[in-house]
Amino acid sequence: MLYVYGALMPLRVLEEIRFWKMQEKEHTVVIRELVPTLEPQFVLLMQQWEGVFAQTEAVSGQLIEAVVRSHPPISPYLSAQIQQLLYISIRQSREFVNQLFNLMKQSQPVRSNPVIQTVVMHIIRESEYFIGVLHAASPGPFMDEYVWPREFAVKEGTPAPSPDTEEKAHIHRLSSDEELTATQEGTWSSGIRPTTPALKPVPIGGHVLPALPYAYDALEPYIDTETMKLHHDKHHKSYVDGLNYAETMLAKARESNDFALVKHWERELAFNGAGHYLHTIFWNIMKPRGGGPATGPIAAEIRKSFGSFEAFKKQFSAAADKVEGGGWAILVWSPRSHRLEILQAEKHQNLSQWDVIPLLVLDVWEHAYYLKYKNERSKYIESWWHTINWDHVNERFSAARMLRWLPY
């Protein structure tokens, strides 16, 4: 195994496997949701693959834990297990791609719908990209003669994973006739702003999932109910859990003065922390009956920084549409340049600029729009403009513009 990351290279490989198997697992759900008339044999096939990917994701997580607990250098036995999982993951994705091509040929609902075909091809390209990523970490050929261990084989009749019984977050719902005003980070009111609570820091490992500030179906028809449930209750919750765990492990590292794995836990902290904070902003910059041109002080600042609202909207939409893979488009206030900027962020923490304050964010990861908009990200972006809570954007902007650094 290549050690271009030094002793942490095996950990980096395991992180990639876990992330991509999570993505492939989600893709099996996307296909079933997009094609409600999918033939039973292909429904079963996607359920089987979902179970396989979930198991591989879990195994990669177990090996990450094993690496974290071990002391460098990694034992030959553990290294061999990681190498085995690497080859298994490659072979899984190869076979998944082959079966998706077969699905496109044999499934009548898929063959008859060009949009669905485009979505499936996109999923195929994602898995092919993953194969390339792991190939770069592989020390040699793909070992086509490798025999899959029995526990990773797709067996006929394999049941789908049991439904997640995790307790749902409490949702604060408003009646449909209430008019929503600006927020104080997730607390909504009907004309009455809440008082600011005592500013106590979040305990290490004590982050919680904020409740949605509106009902799941409040943003229909622009964002559908099922997407809101999945996006908030599952995806955002996973970032909160990951952030808490990373903070806890870094606290243990400080107590033991053992920072051998600091690079790994800092990556986990950045990825999950950015996901948690950005999603918290995301829920609040939308509201029922929102949208339209910007209003208030932010409108004047947009004209000052971009020339006009239409110019800003076109640039923001284009930036969101062109984010590679999953990521975000973000309107920020820059205390350094004393103006607004539009940024792209991939994987939350990558290709972003620091020393800025997010004001308006748009999630363009696939899970934010695929159930309703398929592969047509641009249509999702256009619809999203009807959801913006400019009151809250102004609230953030009013606080942000008080901060100004020396301009250089």
Coordinates of C-alpha atoms in Angstrom, one line a residue:
M1 CA 0.0 0.0 0.0
L2 CA 1.4 3.4 -1.0
Y3 CA 2.4 5.5 2.0
V4 CA 2.3 8.9 0.4
Y5 CA 0.3 10.0 3.5
G6 CA 3.0 8.5 5.7
A7 CA 1.8 6.2 8.4
L8 CA -1.8 7.5 8.0
M9 CA -2.2 6.3 4.4
P10 CA -4.1 3.1 5.4
L11 CA -6.4 5.3 7.4
R12 CA -6.9 7.6 4.5
V13 CA -7.8 4.6 2.2
L14 CA -10.3 3.4 4.8
E15 CA -11.9 6.9 5.0
E16 CA -12.3 6.9 1.2
I17 CA -13.9 3.4 1.2
R18 CA -16.3 4.3 3.9
F19 CA -17.3 7.5 2.2
W20 CA -17.8 6.0 -1.2
K21 CA -19.6 2.9 0.0
M22 CA -22.0 5.2 1.8
Q23 CA -22.5 7.0 -1.5
E24 CA -23.1 3.8 -3.5
K25 CA -25.5 2.6 -0.8
E26 CA -27.5 5.9 -1.3
H27 CA -27.5 5.3 -5.0
T28 CA -29.3 2.0 -4.7
V29 CA -32.0 3.9 -2.8
V30 CA -32.1 6.7 -5.4
I31 CA -32.7 4.1 -8.2
R32 CA -35.6 2.5 -6.4
E33 CA -37.2 5.8 -5.6
L34 CA -36.8 7.2 -9.1
V35 CA -38.3 4.1 -10.7
P36 CA -41.4 3.1 -8.7
T37 CA -42.3 0.6 -11.5
L38 CA -38.9 -1.1 -11.4
E39 CA -39.3 -4.9 -12.0
P40 CA -39.2 -7.0 -8.8
Q41 CA -35.9 -8.7 -9.7
F42 CA -34.2 -5.4 -10.0
V43 CA -35.8 -4.0 -6.8
L44 CA -34.4 -7.1 -5.0
L45 CA -31.0 -6.6 -6.7
M46 CA -30.8 -3.0 -5.4
Q47 CA -31.9 -4.1 -1.9
Q48 CA -29.1 -6.7 -2.0
W49 CA -26.5 -4.2 -3.1
E50 CA -27.7 -1.8 -0.4
G51 CA -27.0 -4.5 2.2
V52 CA -23.6 -5.3 0.7
F53 CA -22.5 -1.6 0.6
A54 CA -23.8 -1.1 4.2
Q55 CA -21.8 -4.0 5.4
T56 CA -18.6 -2.9 3.6
E57 CA -19.2 0.6 5.1
A58 CA -19.5 -0.9 8.5
V59 CA -16.3 -3.1 8.1
S60 CA -14.3 0.0 7.0
G61 CA -15.6 1.8 10.1
Q62 CA -14.4 -1.1 12.3
L63 CA -11.0 -1.1 10.6
I64 CA -10.7 2.6 11.2
E65 CA -11.4 2.0 14.9
A66 CA -8.8 -0.7 14.9
V67 CA -6.2 1.6 13.3
V68 CA -7.0 4.4 15.7
R69 CA -6.6 2.0 18.7
S70 CA -3.3 0.6 17.4
H71 CA 0.1 2.2 17.7
P72 CA 2.3 2.7 14.6
P73 CA 3.5 0.8 12.8
I74 CA 0.3 -1.0 11.8
S75 CA 0.6 -4.7 12.4
P76 CA 1.0 -7.0 9.3
Y77 CA -2.4 -8.7 10.2
L78 CA -4.3 -5.4 10.2
S79 CA -2.5 -4.2 7.1
A80 CA -3.5 -7.3 5.3
Q81 CA -7.2 -6.8 6.4
I82 CA -7.1 -3.3 5.0
Q83 CA -5.5 -4.5 1.8
Q84 CA -8.2 -7.2 1.5
L85 CA -11.0 -4.7 2.0
L86 CA -9.4 -2.5 -0.7
Y87 CA -9.6 -5.2 -3.3
I88 CA -13.1 -6.2 -2.2
S89 CA -14.3 -2.6 -2.5
I90 CA -12.9 -2.3 -6.0
R91 CA -14.4 -5.6 -7.1
Q92 CA -17.8 -4.6 -5.6
S93 CA -17.9 -1.4 -7.5
R94 CA -16.8 -3.1 -10.7
E95 CA -19.6 -5.6 -10.4
F96 CA -22.1 -2.9 -9.4
V97 CA -21.3 -1.0 -12.5
N98 CA -21.7 -4.1 -14.7
Q99 CA -25.1 -4.8 -13.2
L100 CA -26.2 -1.2 -13.7
F101 CA -25.3 -1.4 -17.4
N102 CA -27.4 -4.6 -17.5
L103 CA -30.2 -2.8 -15.7
M104 CA -30.2 -0.2 -18.4
K105 CA -30.5 -2.8 -21.1
Q106 CA -33.1 -5.1 -19.5
S107 CA -35.4 -2.9 -17.4
Q108 CA -38.3 -1.6 -19.5
P109 CA -39.1 1.4 -17.2
V110 CA -35.4 2.5 -17.4
R111 CA -35.1 1.9 -21.1
S112 CA -38.2 4.0 -21.8
N113 CA -37.2 7.0 -19.7
P114 CA -34.2 9.0 -21.0
V115 CA -34.0 11.0 -17.7
I116 CA -33.7 7.9 -15.6
Q117 CA -31.1 6.6 -18.0
T118 CA -29.1 9.7 -17.5
V119 CA -29.3 9.4 -13.7
V120 CA -28.1 5.7 -13.8
M121 CA -25.2 6.7 -16.1
H122 CA -24.3 9.4 -13.6
I123 CA -24.3 6.8 -10.8
I124 CA -22.1 4.5 -13.0
R125 CA -19.6 7.4 -13.5
E126 CA -19.5 8.0 -9.8
S127 CA -18.6 4.4 -9.1
E128 CA -16.0 4.4 -11.9
Y129 CA -14.5 7.5 -10.3
F130 CA -14.3 5.7 -7.0
I131 CA -12.6 2.7 -8.6
G132 CA -10.0 5.2 -9.9
V133 CA -9.5 6.7 -6.5
L134 CA -8.8 3.3 -4.9
H135 CA -6.7 2.2 -7.9
A136 CA -4.4 5.1 -7.0
A137 CA -4.0 3.7 -3.5
S138 CA -3.4 0.2 -4.7
P139 CA 0.1 -1.2 -4.8
G140 CA -0.4 -3.4 -7.8
P141 CA -2.9 -4.9 -10.3
F142 CA -6.5 -5.2 -9.3
M143 CA -6.1 -9.0 -8.8
D144 CA -9.0 -10.1 -11.0
E145 CA -8.5 -13.6 -9.7
Y146 CA -9.3 -12.6 -6.1
V147 CA -12.2 -14.6 -4.6
W148 CA -14.7 -12.6 -2.7
P149 CA -15.1 -13.7 0.9
R150 CA -18.5 -15.2 1.4
E151 CA -19.7 -12.4 3.7
F152 CA -19.4 -9.9 0.8
A153 CA -21.2 -11.9 -1.8
V154 CA -24.6 -10.8 -3.1
K155 CA -26.8 -13.8 -2.2
E156 CA -30.2 -14.5 -3.7
G157 CA -33.0 -13.7 -1.2
T158 CA -30.8 -11.4 1.0
P159 CA -33.2 -9.3 3.0
A160 CA -32.9 -5.5 2.9
P161 CA -31.4 -3.9 6.0
S162 CA -33.9 -3.3 8.8
P163 CA -35.3 0.2 9.0
D164 CA -33.5 2.7 11.1
T165 CA -35.3 2.9 14.4
E166 CA -33.3 5.9 15.6
E167 CA -35.5 8.3 17.4
K168 CA -36.6 11.2 15.2
A169 CA -35.7 14.8 16.2
H170 CA -38.4 16.8 17.6
I171 CA -39.9 19.0 14.9
H172 CA -41.4 22.4 15.7
R173 CA -44.3 22.9 13.3
L174 CA -46.2 26.0 12.5
S175 CA -49.7 26.2 11.1
S176 CA -50.0 27.1 7.5
D177 CA -51.5 30.5 8.1
E178 CA -48.6 31.8 10.3
E179 CA -46.3 34.3 8.8
L180 CA -42.6 33.6 9.4
T181 CA -40.2 36.3 10.4
A182 CA -36.4 36.3 10.8
T183 CA -34.8 33.8 13.1
Q184 CA -32.4 33.4 15.9
E185 CA -30.7 30.3 14.6
G186 CA -33.6 27.9 14.3
T187 CA -36.2 29.5 16.7
W188 CA -39.1 30.7 14.7
S189 CA -41.9 32.9 15.9
S190 CA -45.1 34.5 14.6
G191 CA -44.1 38.2 14.7
I192 CA -42.2 37.9 18.1
R193 CA -38.5 37.6 18.1
P194 CA -37.2 35.4 21.0
T195 CA -34.7 36.8 23.5
T196 CA -31.1 35.7 23.0
P197 CA -30.2 32.9 25.5
A198 CA -27.2 33.0 27.7
L199 CA -24.1 32.4 25.6
K200 CA -22.8 29.2 27.0
P201 CA -20.4 27.2 24.9
V202 CA -21.4 23.8 23.5
P203 CA -19.7 21.1 25.6
I204 CA -17.1 19.0 23.8
G205 CA -19.0 16.3 22.1
G206 CA -22.3 17.9 23.0
H207 CA -23.6 19.2 19.7
V208 CA -27.3 18.4 19.0
L209 CA -29.4 18.3 15.9
P210 CA -31.5 21.5 15.6
A211 CA -35.2 21.0 15.0
L212 CA -36.4 22.1 11.6
P213 CA -38.0 25.6 11.9
Y214 CA -41.0 24.5 9.9
A215 CA -42.9 21.3 9.0
Y216 CA -41.4 18.8 6.6
D217 CA -43.9 19.7 3.8
A218 CA -43.6 23.5 4.4
L219 CA -41.4 24.1 1.3
E220 CA -43.6 22.2 -1.1
P221 CA -43.7 22.2 -4.1
Y222 CA -40.1 23.4 -4.4
I223 CA -38.6 20.9 -1.9
D224 CA -40.5 17.7 -1.3
T225 CA -41.5 16.2 2.0
E226 CA -39.5 13.0 1.7
T227 CA -36.3 14.8 0.8
M228 CA -36.7 17.1 3.8
K229 CA -37.1 14.1 6.1
L230 CA -34.1 12.3 4.7
H231 CA -32.0 15.4 4.5
H232 CA -32.6 16.6 8.1
D233 CA -33.2 13.4 10.1
K234 CA -30.5 11.3 8.5
H235 CA -27.8 13.3 6.7
H236 CA -27.6 16.3 9.1
K237 CA -27.9 13.9 12.1
S238 CA -24.9 12.0 10.8
Y239 CA -22.8 15.1 10.7
V240 CA -23.7 16.0 14.3
D241 CA -22.8 12.5 15.5
G242 CA -19.5 12.6 13.5
L243 CA -18.6 16.0 14.9
N244 CA -19.2 14.9 18.5
Y245 CA -17.1 11.8 18.1
A246 CA -14.2 13.7 16.5
E247 CA -14.3 16.3 19.3
T248 CA -14.3 13.5 21.9
M249 CA -11.3 11.7 20.3
L250 CA -9.4 15.0 20.1
A251 CA -10.1 15.6 23.8
K252 CA -8.7 12.2 24.6
A253 CA -5.6 13.0 22.5
R254 CA -5.0 16.1 24.5
E255 CA -5.4 14.2 27.8
S256 CA -3.0 11.5 26.7
N257 CA -0.7 13.8 24.8
D258 CA -0.8 11.3 21.9
F259 CA -1.4 13.2 18.7
A260 CA -0.3 10.4 16.3
L261 CA -3.8 10.4 14.7
V262 CA -4.5 14.1 14.9
K263 CA -4.6 14.4 11.1
H264 CA -7.4 11.9 10.9
W265 CA -9.5 13.4 13.6
E266 CA -9.0 17.0 12.3
R267 CA -10.3 15.8 9.0
E268 CA -13.3 14.2 10.7
L269 CA -13.8 17.4 12.7
A270 CA -13.6 19.6 9.6
F271 CA -15.9 17.4 7.4
N272 CA -18.6 16.8 10.0
G273 CA -18.4 20.2 11.7
A274 CA -18.7 22.1 8.4
G275 CA -21.6 19.8 7.4
H276 CA -23.4 20.5 10.7
Y277 CA -22.9 24.3 10.6
L278 CA -23.7 24.7 7.0
H279 CA -26.9 22.7 7.3
T280 CA -27.9 24.7 10.4
I281 CA -27.7 27.8 8.2
F282 CA -29.4 26.1 5.3
W283 CA -32.6 25.3 7.2
N284 CA -32.9 28.9 8.4
I285 CA -32.3 30.7 5.1
M286 CA -35.4 29.1 3.7
K287 CA -39.1 29.6 4.6
P288 CA -42.6 29.0 3.3
R289 CA -43.7 31.7 0.9
G290 CA -40.2 33.0 0.6
G291 CA -38.1 34.0 -2.4
G292 CA -38.4 36.9 -4.8
P293 CA -35.7 39.6 -5.1
A294 CA -33.5 40.4 -2.1
T295 CA -34.9 43.0 0.3
G296 CA -33.5 45.3 3.0
P297 CA -29.8 46.1 3.5
I298 CA -28.6 42.9 1.8
A299 CA -30.3 44.1 -1.4
A300 CA -28.2 47.3 -1.5
E301 CA -25.0 45.4 -0.7
I302 CA -25.8 42.9 -3.5
R303 CA -26.1 45.7 -6.0
K304 CA -22.9 47.2 -4.7
S305 CA -20.9 44.0 -4.9
F306 CA -22.4 42.5 -8.1
G307 CA -24.0 45.3 -10.0
S308 CA -27.6 44.0 -9.8
F309 CA -29.7 41.3 -8.2
E310 CA -30.0 39.6 -11.5
A311 CA -26.3 39.5 -12.0
F312 CA -25.8 38.1 -8.5
K313 CA -28.6 35.4 -9.1
K314 CA -27.0 34.3 -12.4
Q315 CA -23.5 34.0 -10.9
F316 CA -24.8 32.2 -7.7
S317 CA -26.9 29.8 -9.8
A318 CA -24.0 29.1 -12.2
A319 CA -21.6 28.5 -9.3
A320 CA -24.0 26.1 -7.7
D321 CA -24.6 24.2 -10.9
K322 CA -20.8 23.8 -11.5
V323 CA -19.8 22.5 -8.1
E324 CA -17.9 19.3 -8.9
G325 CA -19.5 16.3 -7.1
G326 CA -21.4 17.2 -3.9
G327 CA -20.9 20.5 -2.3
W328 CA -22.2 24.0 -1.7
A329 CA -22.6 27.5 -3.2
I330 CA -22.2 30.1 -0.5
L331 CA -22.7 33.9 -0.4
V332 CA -20.3 35.3 2.2
W333 CA -19.4 38.6 3.8
S334 CA -15.6 39.1 3.7
P335 CA -14.4 41.2 6.6
R336 CA -11.0 41.5 4.7
S337 CA -12.3 42.9 1.4
H338 CA -15.4 44.6 2.9
R339 CA -17.7 43.2 0.3
L340 CA -19.8 40.2 -0.6
E341 CA -18.4 37.2 -2.5
I342 CA -19.8 34.0 -4.0
L343 CA -17.8 30.8 -3.2
Q344 CA -18.0 27.1 -4.0
A345 CA -17.2 24.4 -1.5
E346 CA -16.7 20.7 -2.3
K347 CA -17.0 18.1 0.5
H348 CA -17.8 21.1 2.8
Q349 CA -14.3 21.8 3.9
N350 CA -12.5 21.7 0.5
L351 CA -11.9 24.5 -2.0
S352 CA -13.4 27.1 0.4
Q353 CA -12.0 30.4 1.7
W354 CA -11.5 31.2 5.3
D355 CA -11.8 34.5 7.2
V356 CA -15.3 35.0 5.7
I357 CA -18.8 34.8 7.2
P358 CA -21.5 32.7 5.3
L359 CA -24.8 34.6 4.8
L360 CA -26.7 32.4 2.3
V361 CA -25.9 28.8 1.5
L362 CA -27.2 26.2 -1.0
D363 CA -26.7 22.5 -0.6
V364 CA -26.1 20.8 -4.0
W365 CA -25.2 17.4 -2.8
E366 CA -27.2 14.8 -4.6
H367 CA -29.3 13.9 -1.5
A368 CA -30.7 17.4 -1.5
Y369 CA -32.5 17.1 -4.8
Y370 CA -32.4 13.7 -6.5
L371 CA -35.7 12.3 -5.3
K372 CA -37.6 15.2 -6.9
Y373 CA -35.3 16.6 -9.6
K374 CA -33.4 13.5 -10.7
N375 CA -30.2 14.6 -12.4
E376 CA -31.5 18.1 -13.2
R377 CA -29.6 20.1 -10.6
S378 CA -30.3 23.4 -12.5
K379 CA -34.0 23.0 -12.0
Y380 CA -33.5 22.4 -8.3
I381 CA -31.4 25.5 -8.1
E382 CA -34.1 27.6 -9.9
S383 CA -36.8 26.3 -7.6
W384 CA -34.7 26.9 -4.5
W385 CA -34.7 30.6 -5.2
H386 CA -38.4 30.5 -4.2
T387 CA -37.6 29.5 -0.7
I388 CA -35.1 32.1 0.5
N389 CA -35.7 33.8 3.9
W390 CA -34.2 37.2 3.2
D391 CA -35.2 38.3 6.7
H392 CA -32.7 35.9 8.2
V393 CA -30.1 36.7 5.5
N394 CA -30.4 40.3 6.6
E395 CA -30.1 39.3 10.2
R396 CA -26.8 37.5 9.5
F397 CA -25.6 40.3 7.3
S398 CA -26.3 43.0 10.0
A399 CA -24.1 41.1 12.5
A400 CA -21.4 40.1 10.0
R401 CA -20.8 43.6 8.6
M402 CA -19.8 44.8 12.0
L403 CA -16.6 42.8 11.7
R404 CA -14.0 44.5 9.5
W405 CA -10.3 43.7 9.3
L406 CA -7.6 45.8 7.8
P407 CA -8.0 45.5 4.0
Y408 CA -5.0 43.7 2.6

